[in-house]
Coordinates of C-alpha atoms and ligand atoms in Angstrom, one line a residue:
M1 CA 18.9 71.2 96.6
K2 CA 15.9 72.5 98.4
A3 CA 17.4 73.0 101.9
Q4 CA 20.9 74.1 101.1
P5 CA 22.3 76.4 103.8
K6 CA 24.5 79.3 102.9
A7 CA 27.5 77.1 104.1
S8 CA 28.4 74.3 106.1
H9 CA 29.6 75.8 109.4
F10 CA 28.8 78.9 111.4
I11 CA 31.7 80.4 113.2
A12 CA 32.3 83.7 115.0
G13 CA 28.9 85.0 113.8
D14 CA 29.4 84.2 110.2
W15 CA 28.8 81.4 107.7
V16 CA 32.0 79.5 106.8
E17 CA 32.7 77.0 104.0
D18 CA 35.7 74.8 103.6
T19 CA 35.6 72.3 100.7
A20 CA 38.8 70.7 101.9
G21 CA 36.4 68.7 104.4
A22 CA 34.8 65.5 103.0
A23 CA 31.4 66.3 101.3
F24 CA 28.4 64.5 102.7
D25 CA 24.6 64.9 101.9
S26 CA 21.6 65.4 103.9
I27 CA 18.9 63.0 102.7
H28 CA 15.0 63.5 103.0
P29 CA 14.3 59.9 104.1
A30 CA 10.7 59.8 102.8
T31 CA 12.0 60.1 99.2
G32 CA 15.8 59.5 99.2
E33 CA 16.3 63.0 97.7
G34 CA 19.3 64.8 98.6
I35 CA 18.4 68.2 100.3
A36 CA 21.8 69.7 101.1
R37 CA 25.4 68.9 100.5
L38 CA 27.9 70.0 103.3
H39 CA 31.5 69.4 104.2
E40 CA 32.8 68.0 107.2
A41 CA 35.0 70.3 109.6
T42 CA 38.7 70.1 109.0
P43 CA 41.0 70.4 111.9
D44 CA 41.5 74.1 111.0
I45 CA 37.7 74.7 111.0
M46 CA 37.4 72.9 114.4
S47 CA 40.2 75.3 115.7
R48 CA 38.7 78.5 114.4
A49 CA 35.4 77.5 116.1
L50 CA 37.1 76.8 119.4
D51 CA 39.2 80.0 119.1
A52 CA 36.2 82.1 118.5
A53 CA 34.3 80.5 121.5
Q54 CA 37.2 81.0 123.8
A55 CA 37.7 84.7 122.6
A56 CA 34.1 85.6 123.1
Q57 CA 33.3 83.8 126.5
P58 CA 34.9 86.2 129.1
A59 CA 32.9 89.3 128.0
W60 CA 29.8 87.3 127.8
A61 CA 30.2 85.9 131.3
A62 CA 30.9 89.4 132.6
L63 CA 27.6 90.7 131.4
A64 CA 24.8 91.1 133.8
P65 CA 22.7 87.9 133.7
V66 CA 19.5 89.8 132.9
E67 CA 21.3 91.2 129.8
R68 CA 22.2 87.6 128.6
G69 CA 18.6 86.5 129.3
R70 CA 17.2 89.4 127.2
I71 CA 19.0 88.1 124.1
L72 CA 18.1 84.5 124.7
H73 CA 14.4 85.6 125.2
R74 CA 14.6 87.4 121.9
A75 CA 15.8 84.3 120.3
A76 CA 12.9 82.3 121.7
M77 CA 10.5 84.8 120.2
I78 CA 12.1 84.5 116.8
M79 CA 12.0 80.7 116.9
R80 CA 8.2 80.9 117.6
A81 CA 7.7 83.4 114.8
R82 CA 9.6 81.2 112.4
N83 CA 8.1 77.9 114.0
H84 CA 6.6 76.8 110.5
E85 CA 9.7 77.5 108.6
L86 CA 12.0 75.6 111.2
S87 CA 9.4 72.8 111.3
V88 CA 9.5 72.2 107.5
L89 CA 13.4 72.2 107.7
E90 CA 13.3 69.6 110.6
T91 CA 10.8 67.4 108.6
L92 CA 12.9 67.4 105.5
D93 CA 16.1 66.5 107.4
T94 CA 14.7 63.9 109.9
G95 CA 11.5 62.7 108.0
K96 CA 9.3 63.3 111.1
P97 CA 5.8 64.3 110.2
L98 CA 5.0 68.1 110.3
Q99 CA 2.3 67.2 112.7
E100 CA 5.1 66.5 115.2
T101 CA 7.7 69.1 114.2
L102 CA 5.2 71.9 114.4
V103 CA 4.6 71.3 118.1
A104 CA 7.6 69.3 119.6
D105 CA 10.8 70.4 117.9
A106 CA 11.7 74.2 117.6
A107 CA 8.8 74.9 120.0
S108 CA 10.5 72.9 122.6
G109 CA 13.8 74.7 121.8
A110 CA 12.0 78.1 122.2
D111 CA 10.8 76.8 125.7
A112 CA 14.4 76.2 126.8
F113 CA 15.6 79.6 125.7
E114 CA 12.6 81.3 127.4
Y115 CA 13.1 79.2 130.6
F116 CA 16.8 79.7 131.0
A117 CA 16.6 83.4 130.0
G118 CA 14.5 83.9 133.0
F119 CA 16.4 81.6 135.2
A120 CA 19.8 83.2 134.5
P121 CA 19.2 86.5 136.7
T122 CA 17.9 84.4 139.6
V123 CA 21.2 82.6 140.2
T124 CA 22.8 83.5 143.4
G125 CA 25.6 82.1 145.7
Q126 CA 25.7 81.4 149.4
T127 CA 27.0 83.3 152.3
I128 CA 28.5 81.1 155.0
P129 CA 29.1 82.6 158.5
L130 CA 32.2 81.4 160.2
G131 CA 32.3 83.2 163.4
R132 CA 34.7 86.0 163.1
D133 CA 35.2 85.4 159.3
M134 CA 32.9 84.4 156.7
A135 CA 32.9 82.8 153.0
Y136 CA 30.6 83.3 150.2
T137 CA 30.2 81.3 146.9
L138 CA 30.1 82.5 143.2
R139 CA 28.4 80.6 140.5
E140 CA 31.0 80.7 137.5
A141 CA 30.6 79.8 133.9
L142 CA 32.7 76.9 132.8
G143 CA 34.1 78.4 129.6
V144 CA 33.8 76.6 126.3
C145 CA 31.1 73.8 126.0
V146 CA 31.1 71.4 123.3
G147 CA 27.7 69.9 122.4
I148 CA 27.2 66.8 120.3
G149 CA 23.8 65.9 119.0
A150 CA 21.8 62.8 117.9
W151 CA 19.5 62.9 114.8
N152 CA 16.1 62.4 116.4
Y153 CA 15.3 65.9 117.8
P154 CA 18.2 68.0 116.2
I155 CA 17.0 71.5 117.1
Q156 CA 15.6 70.5 120.4
I157 CA 18.9 68.9 121.3
A158 CA 20.9 71.9 120.2
S159 CA 18.6 74.2 122.3
W160 CA 18.5 72.1 125.4
K161 CA 22.3 72.4 125.4
A162 CA 22.8 75.9 124.1
A163 CA 20.1 77.6 126.4
P164 CA 21.5 76.8 129.8
A165 CA 25.2 77.1 128.5
L166 CA 24.7 80.5 127.2
A167 CA 22.3 81.6 130.0
F168 CA 25.0 80.9 132.6
G169 CA 27.7 82.7 130.7
N170 CA 29.4 79.9 128.6
A171 CA 30.2 79.7 124.9
V172 CA 29.2 76.8 122.8
V173 CA 30.7 74.8 119.8
F174 CA 28.0 72.4 118.7
K175 CA 28.3 69.5 116.4
P176 CA 25.0 68.2 115.0
S177 CA 24.6 64.6 113.9
E178 CA 25.8 64.1 110.3
M179 CA 22.4 62.8 109.4
T180 CA 20.6 65.9 110.4
P181 CA 23.1 69.0 110.0
L182 CA 20.7 71.7 109.1
S183 CA 18.5 73.0 111.8
A184 CA 21.5 73.8 114.2
L185 CA 22.7 76.3 111.5
A186 CA 19.2 77.9 111.5
L187 CA 19.5 78.2 115.3
A188 CA 22.8 79.8 115.0
E189 CA 21.5 82.5 112.6
I190 CA 18.5 83.2 114.9
L191 CA 20.7 83.5 117.9
H192 CA 22.8 86.0 116.1
E193 CA 19.9 87.9 114.8
A194 CA 18.6 88.1 118.4
G195 CA 21.9 89.9 119.3
L196 CA 24.2 87.1 120.6
P197 CA 27.7 88.4 120.2
A198 CA 29.7 86.5 117.6
G199 CA 31.7 83.5 118.7
L200 CA 29.3 82.3 121.5
F201 CA 27.4 79.8 119.5
N202 CA 29.3 78.0 116.7
V203 CA 28.3 75.1 114.6
V204 CA 30.7 72.7 112.9
Q205 CA 29.7 69.8 110.8
G206 CA 31.0 66.2 110.6
R207 CA 30.9 62.6 111.6
G208 CA 32.1 61.0 114.9
A209 CA 35.8 61.9 114.1
V210 CA 34.9 65.7 114.3
G211 CA 33.1 65.1 117.6
A212 CA 36.1 63.1 118.9
G213 CA 38.5 65.9 117.9
L214 CA 36.4 68.6 119.9
V215 CA 36.1 66.4 123.0
T216 CA 39.9 66.1 123.7
D217 CA 40.8 69.7 122.8
A218 CA 42.4 71.6 125.6
R219 CA 40.3 74.6 125.0
V220 CA 37.1 72.6 126.1
A221 CA 35.8 72.7 129.7
K222 CA 32.7 70.6 129.1
V223 CA 31.2 68.1 126.9
S224 CA 27.5 67.4 126.5
L225 CA 26.5 64.3 124.3
T226 CA 23.2 63.2 123.2
G227 CA 23.7 59.8 121.6
S228 CA 23.9 56.0 122.0
V229 CA 25.4 54.2 124.9
P230 CA 28.4 52.9 122.8
T231 CA 29.3 56.5 121.8
G232 CA 28.7 57.7 125.3
R233 CA 31.3 55.2 126.6
K234 CA 33.8 56.6 124.1
V235 CA 33.1 60.3 124.6
Y236 CA 33.0 59.9 128.4
A237 CA 36.4 58.1 128.4
A238 CA 37.9 60.7 126.1
A239 CA 36.7 63.6 128.2
A240 CA 38.1 62.0 131.3
G241 CA 41.6 62.3 129.9
G242 CA 41.4 66.2 130.3
I243 CA 39.1 65.9 133.5
R244 CA 36.3 67.6 131.6
A245 CA 32.9 67.8 132.9
V246 CA 30.4 65.7 131.1
T247 CA 26.6 65.4 130.6
M248 CA 25.7 62.1 128.9
E249 CA 22.1 61.8 127.5
L250 CA 22.2 58.3 126.2
G251 CA 19.9 55.5 125.1
G252 CA 17.3 53.4 126.9
K253 CA 15.0 50.3 126.9
S254 CA 12.4 51.7 129.2
P255 CA 9.6 49.7 130.9
L256 CA 6.0 51.0 130.7
I257 CA 4.0 49.0 133.5
I258 CA 0.3 48.8 133.2
F259 CA -1.5 47.5 136.1
E260 CA -4.9 45.7 136.1
D261 CA -6.8 48.7 137.5
A262 CA -5.4 51.2 134.8
D263 CA -7.6 53.0 132.3
V264 CA -7.0 50.9 129.4
E265 CA -7.8 53.5 126.8
S266 CA -5.3 55.8 128.3
A267 CA -2.8 53.1 128.7
V268 CA -3.1 52.2 125.1
S269 CA -2.8 55.9 124.2
A270 CA 0.4 56.0 126.2
A271 CA 1.8 52.9 124.8
I272 CA 1.3 54.1 121.2
L273 CA 2.8 57.5 122.0
A274 CA 5.8 55.7 123.7
N275 CA 6.5 53.6 120.7
F276 CA 5.4 55.2 117.5
Y277 CA 5.8 58.9 118.1
S278 CA 8.8 60.1 115.8
S279 CA 8.6 56.6 114.2
G280 CA 9.9 55.3 117.5
Q281 CA 13.1 57.2 117.4
I282 CA 13.0 58.5 120.9
C283 CA 15.5 57.8 123.7
S284 CA 13.0 57.6 126.4
N285 CA 10.5 55.3 124.7
G286 CA 8.7 52.7 126.8
T287 CA 9.6 49.8 124.5
R288 CA 9.0 47.1 127.1
V289 CA 5.2 47.4 127.8
F290 CA 4.5 45.2 130.7
V291 CA 0.8 44.5 130.9
H292 CA -1.1 42.8 133.7
R293 CA -2.4 39.3 132.6
D294 CA -6.0 40.2 133.6
I295 CA -6.3 43.0 131.1
K296 CA -3.8 41.6 128.5
T297 CA -6.4 40.6 126.0
A298 CA -8.4 43.8 126.1
F299 CA -5.3 45.8 125.9
L300 CA -3.8 44.1 122.9
D301 CA -7.2 44.1 121.0
R302 CA -7.5 47.8 121.4
L303 CA -3.8 48.4 120.8
A304 CA -3.9 46.5 117.5
E305 CA -7.1 48.3 116.3
R306 CA -5.6 51.7 116.9
T307 CA -2.1 51.0 115.6
R308 CA -3.5 49.7 112.3
Q309 CA -5.2 53.1 111.9
I310 CA -2.0 55.1 112.2
R311 CA -1.5 57.0 108.9
L312 CA 1.9 56.7 107.3
G313 CA 2.9 58.8 104.4
D314 CA 4.5 62.0 103.2
P315 CA 5.7 63.8 106.4
L316 CA 5.1 67.2 104.8
D317 CA 1.4 66.2 104.5
A318 CA -0.6 67.6 107.5
K319 CA -2.7 64.5 107.7
T320 CA 0.4 62.2 108.1
Q321 CA 0.7 60.7 111.5
M322 CA 4.0 58.7 111.0
G323 CA 7.0 59.4 108.7
P324 CA 9.9 57.3 107.8
L325 CA 12.8 56.4 109.8
V326 CA 15.9 58.7 109.5
S327 CA 17.9 56.6 106.9
D328 CA 18.0 53.5 104.7
Q329 CA 20.6 52.1 107.0
H330 CA 18.7 52.6 110.1
M331 CA 15.5 51.1 108.4
H332 CA 17.3 47.9 107.6
K333 CA 18.6 47.7 111.1
V334 CA 15.1 48.0 112.6
L335 CA 13.8 45.5 110.0
G336 CA 16.6 43.1 111.2
H337 CA 15.4 43.4 114.7
I338 CA 11.9 42.6 113.7
A339 CA 13.1 39.4 111.7
D340 CA 15.1 38.4 114.9
G341 CA 11.9 38.9 117.1
I342 CA 9.9 36.7 114.8
A343 CA 12.7 34.0 114.6
A344 CA 12.9 34.1 118.4
G345 CA 9.2 33.2 118.8
A346 CA 7.6 36.4 119.6
R347 CA 4.1 36.7 118.4
L348 CA 3.6 39.4 115.8
V349 CA 0.3 41.3 116.5
C350 CA 0.5 43.8 113.7
G351 CA 3.1 45.5 111.4
G352 CA 6.3 43.7 111.0
A353 CA 7.4 44.8 107.5
R354 CA 8.5 47.7 105.4
H355 CA 5.8 50.2 104.3
G356 CA 5.9 50.8 100.6
H357 CA 9.0 50.7 98.4
V358 CA 10.2 54.4 98.3
G359 CA 11.6 55.8 101.4
C360 CA 12.6 54.5 104.8
F361 CA 9.1 53.7 106.1
V362 CA 8.5 50.7 108.6
Q363 CA 5.0 49.8 109.7
P364 CA 4.2 50.4 113.3
T365 CA 4.9 46.9 114.8
V366 CA 3.5 45.2 118.0
F367 CA 5.0 41.9 119.4
A368 CA 3.1 40.1 122.1
D369 CA 4.3 37.1 124.3
V370 CA 7.8 38.6 124.5
R371 CA 10.2 37.1 127.0
D372 CA 12.6 39.0 129.1
D373 CA 15.6 37.2 127.4
M374 CA 14.6 37.9 123.9
A375 CA 16.8 40.6 122.1
L376 CA 13.6 42.5 121.5
A377 CA 13.3 43.0 125.3
R378 CA 16.8 43.8 125.9
E379 CA 18.3 45.9 122.9
E380 CA 17.4 49.5 122.0
I381 CA 15.9 49.3 118.6
F382 CA 15.0 52.9 118.0
G383 CA 12.2 52.3 115.7
P384 CA 8.5 51.6 115.7
V385 CA 8.6 48.3 117.5
M386 CA 6.7 47.6 120.7
S387 CA 7.3 44.6 122.8
V388 CA 4.4 43.6 125.1
L389 CA 5.2 41.3 128.1
D390 CA 2.8 40.1 130.6
F391 CA 3.0 39.9 134.5
T392 CA 0.8 39.1 137.5
D393 CA 2.6 40.6 140.4
E394 CA 4.0 44.0 141.5
D395 CA 7.2 42.8 143.0
E396 CA 7.8 40.5 140.0
V397 CA 7.3 43.4 137.4
I398 CA 9.5 45.7 139.3
T399 CA 12.4 43.2 139.4
R400 CA 11.9 42.6 135.7
A401 CA 11.6 46.2 134.8
N402 CA 14.9 46.9 136.5
A403 CA 16.8 44.1 135.0
T404 CA 18.5 46.1 132.3
E405 CA 21.7 48.0 131.9
Y406 CA 19.6 51.1 130.9
G407 CA 17.9 53.5 133.1
L408 CA 16.6 56.5 131.2
A409 CA 12.8 56.3 132.0
A410 CA 9.8 54.3 133.0
G411 CA 6.0 54.6 133.1
V412 CA 3.4 53.3 135.5
F413 CA -0.4 53.2 134.8
T414 CA -2.6 52.6 137.7
R415 CA -5.5 54.2 139.6
D416 CA -4.0 53.2 143.0
L417 CA -2.1 56.3 144.3
A418 CA -0.1 54.5 146.8
R419 CA 0.9 51.9 144.4
A420 CA 1.9 54.6 141.8
H421 CA 4.3 56.3 144.3
R422 CA 5.6 53.1 145.7
V423 CA 6.5 51.8 142.3
A424 CA 7.8 55.1 141.1
G425 CA 10.1 55.1 144.1
V426 CA 11.8 51.8 143.3
L427 CA 12.1 52.0 139.4
Q428 CA 15.7 52.6 138.4
A429 CA 15.1 55.4 136.0
G430 CA 15.9 59.1 135.7
T431 CA 12.2 60.0 134.9
V432 CA 9.2 58.0 135.9
W433 CA 5.7 59.0 134.3
V434 CA 2.6 58.2 136.2
N435 CA -0.6 57.8 134.0
A436 CA 1.4 59.8 131.4
Y437 CA 4.4 59.1 129.0
N438 CA 7.2 60.9 127.3
L439 CA 6.3 64.4 128.4
T440 CA 9.5 66.5 128.9
P441 CA 8.6 70.1 129.9
V442 CA 11.7 72.3 130.3
E443 CA 10.9 72.8 133.8
M444 CA 11.5 69.2 134.7
P445 CA 15.0 67.7 134.9
F446 CA 15.6 65.0 132.3
G447 CA 18.5 62.4 132.2
G448 CA 19.3 58.8 132.9
V449 CA 20.7 56.6 135.6
K450 CA 23.0 53.4 135.0
A451 CA 24.2 53.2 131.3
S452 CA 21.6 55.8 130.2
G453 CA 23.6 58.7 131.2
V454 CA 25.2 61.2 133.6
G455 CA 23.9 64.6 134.4
R456 CA 20.6 66.2 133.8
E457 CA 19.2 68.6 131.2
N458 CA 16.5 71.1 131.9
G459 CA 15.0 72.5 135.2
H460 CA 17.1 73.9 138.0
A461 CA 19.3 70.8 137.7
A462 CA 20.9 72.2 134.6
L463 CA 22.6 74.8 136.6
E464 CA 24.9 72.3 138.3
H465 CA 26.0 71.1 134.9
Y466 CA 26.9 74.5 133.2
T467 CA 28.4 76.3 136.1
R468 CA 31.0 75.6 138.8
I469 CA 31.3 77.0 142.3
K470 CA 34.0 79.3 143.5
S471 CA 34.4 79.7 147.2
V472 CA 35.7 83.0 148.6
Y473 CA 37.0 83.0 152.1
L474 CA 37.0 86.4 153.8
G475 CA 39.5 86.7 156.8
L476 CA 38.0 89.6 158.8
G477 CA 40.7 89.6 161.7
D478 CA 44.4 89.4 162.2
V479 CA 46.2 86.4 160.9
D480 CA 47.8 84.2 163.7
A481 CA 50.7 82.0 162.9
P482 CA 52.2 79.5 165.4
Y483 CA 55.8 80.2 164.4
Ligands
NAD501 P1 25.3 58.1 117.9 O1 25.8 57.7 119.3 O2 25.5 57.3 116.7 O3 25.7 59.6 117.6 C1 25.4 60.7 118.3 C2 26.4 61.7 118.1 O4 27.7 61.4 118.3 C3 26.6 62.1 116.5 O5 26.6 63.6 116.4 C4 27.8 61.4 116.1 O6 28.5 62.0 115.0 C5 28.8 61.6 117.3 N1 29.8 60.7 117.5 C6 29.9 59.5 117.1 N2 31.1 58.8 117.6 C7 31.7 59.8 118.2 C8 33.0 59.9 119.0 N3 33.7 58.9 119.0 N4 33.2 61.1 119.6 C9 32.5 62.1 119.5 N5 31.2 62.1 118.9 C10 30.9 61.0 118.2 O7 23.6 58.3 118.1 P2 22.5 58.6 117.0 O8 22.4 57.2 116.3 O9 22.8 59.8 116.4 O10 21.3 58.9 118.1 C11 20.4 57.8 118.6 C12 20.9 57.5 120.0 O11 20.8 58.7 120.7 C13 20.0 56.5 120.6 O12 20.7 55.6 121.4 C14 19.2 57.3 121.6 O13 18.6 56.7 122.6 C15 20.1 58.4 122.0 N6 19.4 59.7 122.3 C16 19.4 60.0 123.8 C17 18.6 61.1 124.2 C18 18.7 61.5 125.6 O14 18.3 62.6 126.0 N7 19.0 60.6 126.6 C19 18.0 61.9 123.2 C20 18.0 61.5 121.9 C21 18.7 60.5 121.4

């Protein structure tokens, strides 16, 4: 098996295997070939990881932040030096084209380690004058943080959780998606090579039940999940039992609104990126593309022309622009959504079928004349399926854009500055892009509102989610008692 790791788990600075756990394979979705065989964590493995994290965390939190930062910075440099190797691994595991993984996966993870390495030493508390007395606040680490990942951006997700958690003095037990178990192990190895003390970043493998076991363990202070809304509801509820802090990065059905004064070529570029990058498997994708009626024909013509030119194929080939979906099961789910869209009367502009007979490829698909009540416009498909809807009026499109349980992201294309800010202000979304789409620099907070999530990753906002505040009151005079 061409990507077989040394063992399934990484605990206390070492590779750990336990064949008592159920075996599962990682499959390269472009060919169906098994690339690694791993074992799910047993309760004993989970307990060993949590013990290791709990034992290592206090000494790590007691280090000067600049020392923690130095190690994380070194990890970022190793990730960049090994970017090609990590990108090939991610491409094998996810099927995403190398063209993407070379620039968007480990590279974005390295950004997170670099950013939080520099952020950690800047964290301070407050001093609060109280007349004769005073108080001050300390930012403390939470303790053991559990991270649970989705399969679309495996090393990025692991890094976006581990970087702030570790920078601020926590320990991490990370469970990658069972679909893409490999790159988190590579990250663990790199962190330890960079000097991270054993026990601070542990990886355990398994399906949902392993995640569920971690979430309710008494040793865990915080849970950060990246996954679907149904899983989010379960994990949030389970974490609530122990009053644990949570970050929930969940799904979306984001609107991308293109006004009549937009630069049509840029808007088409954005719509393509917002639906077909990573074969459409991106949480923040703008899958409801609202186009002003005046430019609808011009927009659709150009969109169809450019979509038909997208090169699908072997994701390891540098010329390939779009790879397969992550699994056979997911491909059939996406094809089912397409069939439902056709049956519901949406107009198929291009695509609409499986690509080839080997691997999990689906053609980039555009539907026009989609109505708000169609499943195409309501459900997260998580595949290369774009729904184009039309509108005439700003108030109307805002109401329709907000009429969803989701609230992860949104986009606005217009040359009218006042309109851009006005619309960005009222869209119910954690992130709004103006004349851009799906850019997620580490400096900018990212997360959802409504059912799309709780909390924020990245930016200064991450501090709130990986630390807690302790208030220290200093009595500087005699204590008076009334009795
Ligand atoms: P999923 O919800 O099926 O699984 C996510 C993770 O949760 C996996 O590791 C899975 O094993 C684990 N899990 C499943 N049941 C669990 C349980 N009961 N307790 C604990 N853990 C459990 O999601 P997926 O199919 O892997 O990923 C796609 C979804 O992720 C999409 O909905 C997408 O929008 C979302 N996503 C969100 C973001 C974001 O930042 N908002 C980013 C990427 C993906």
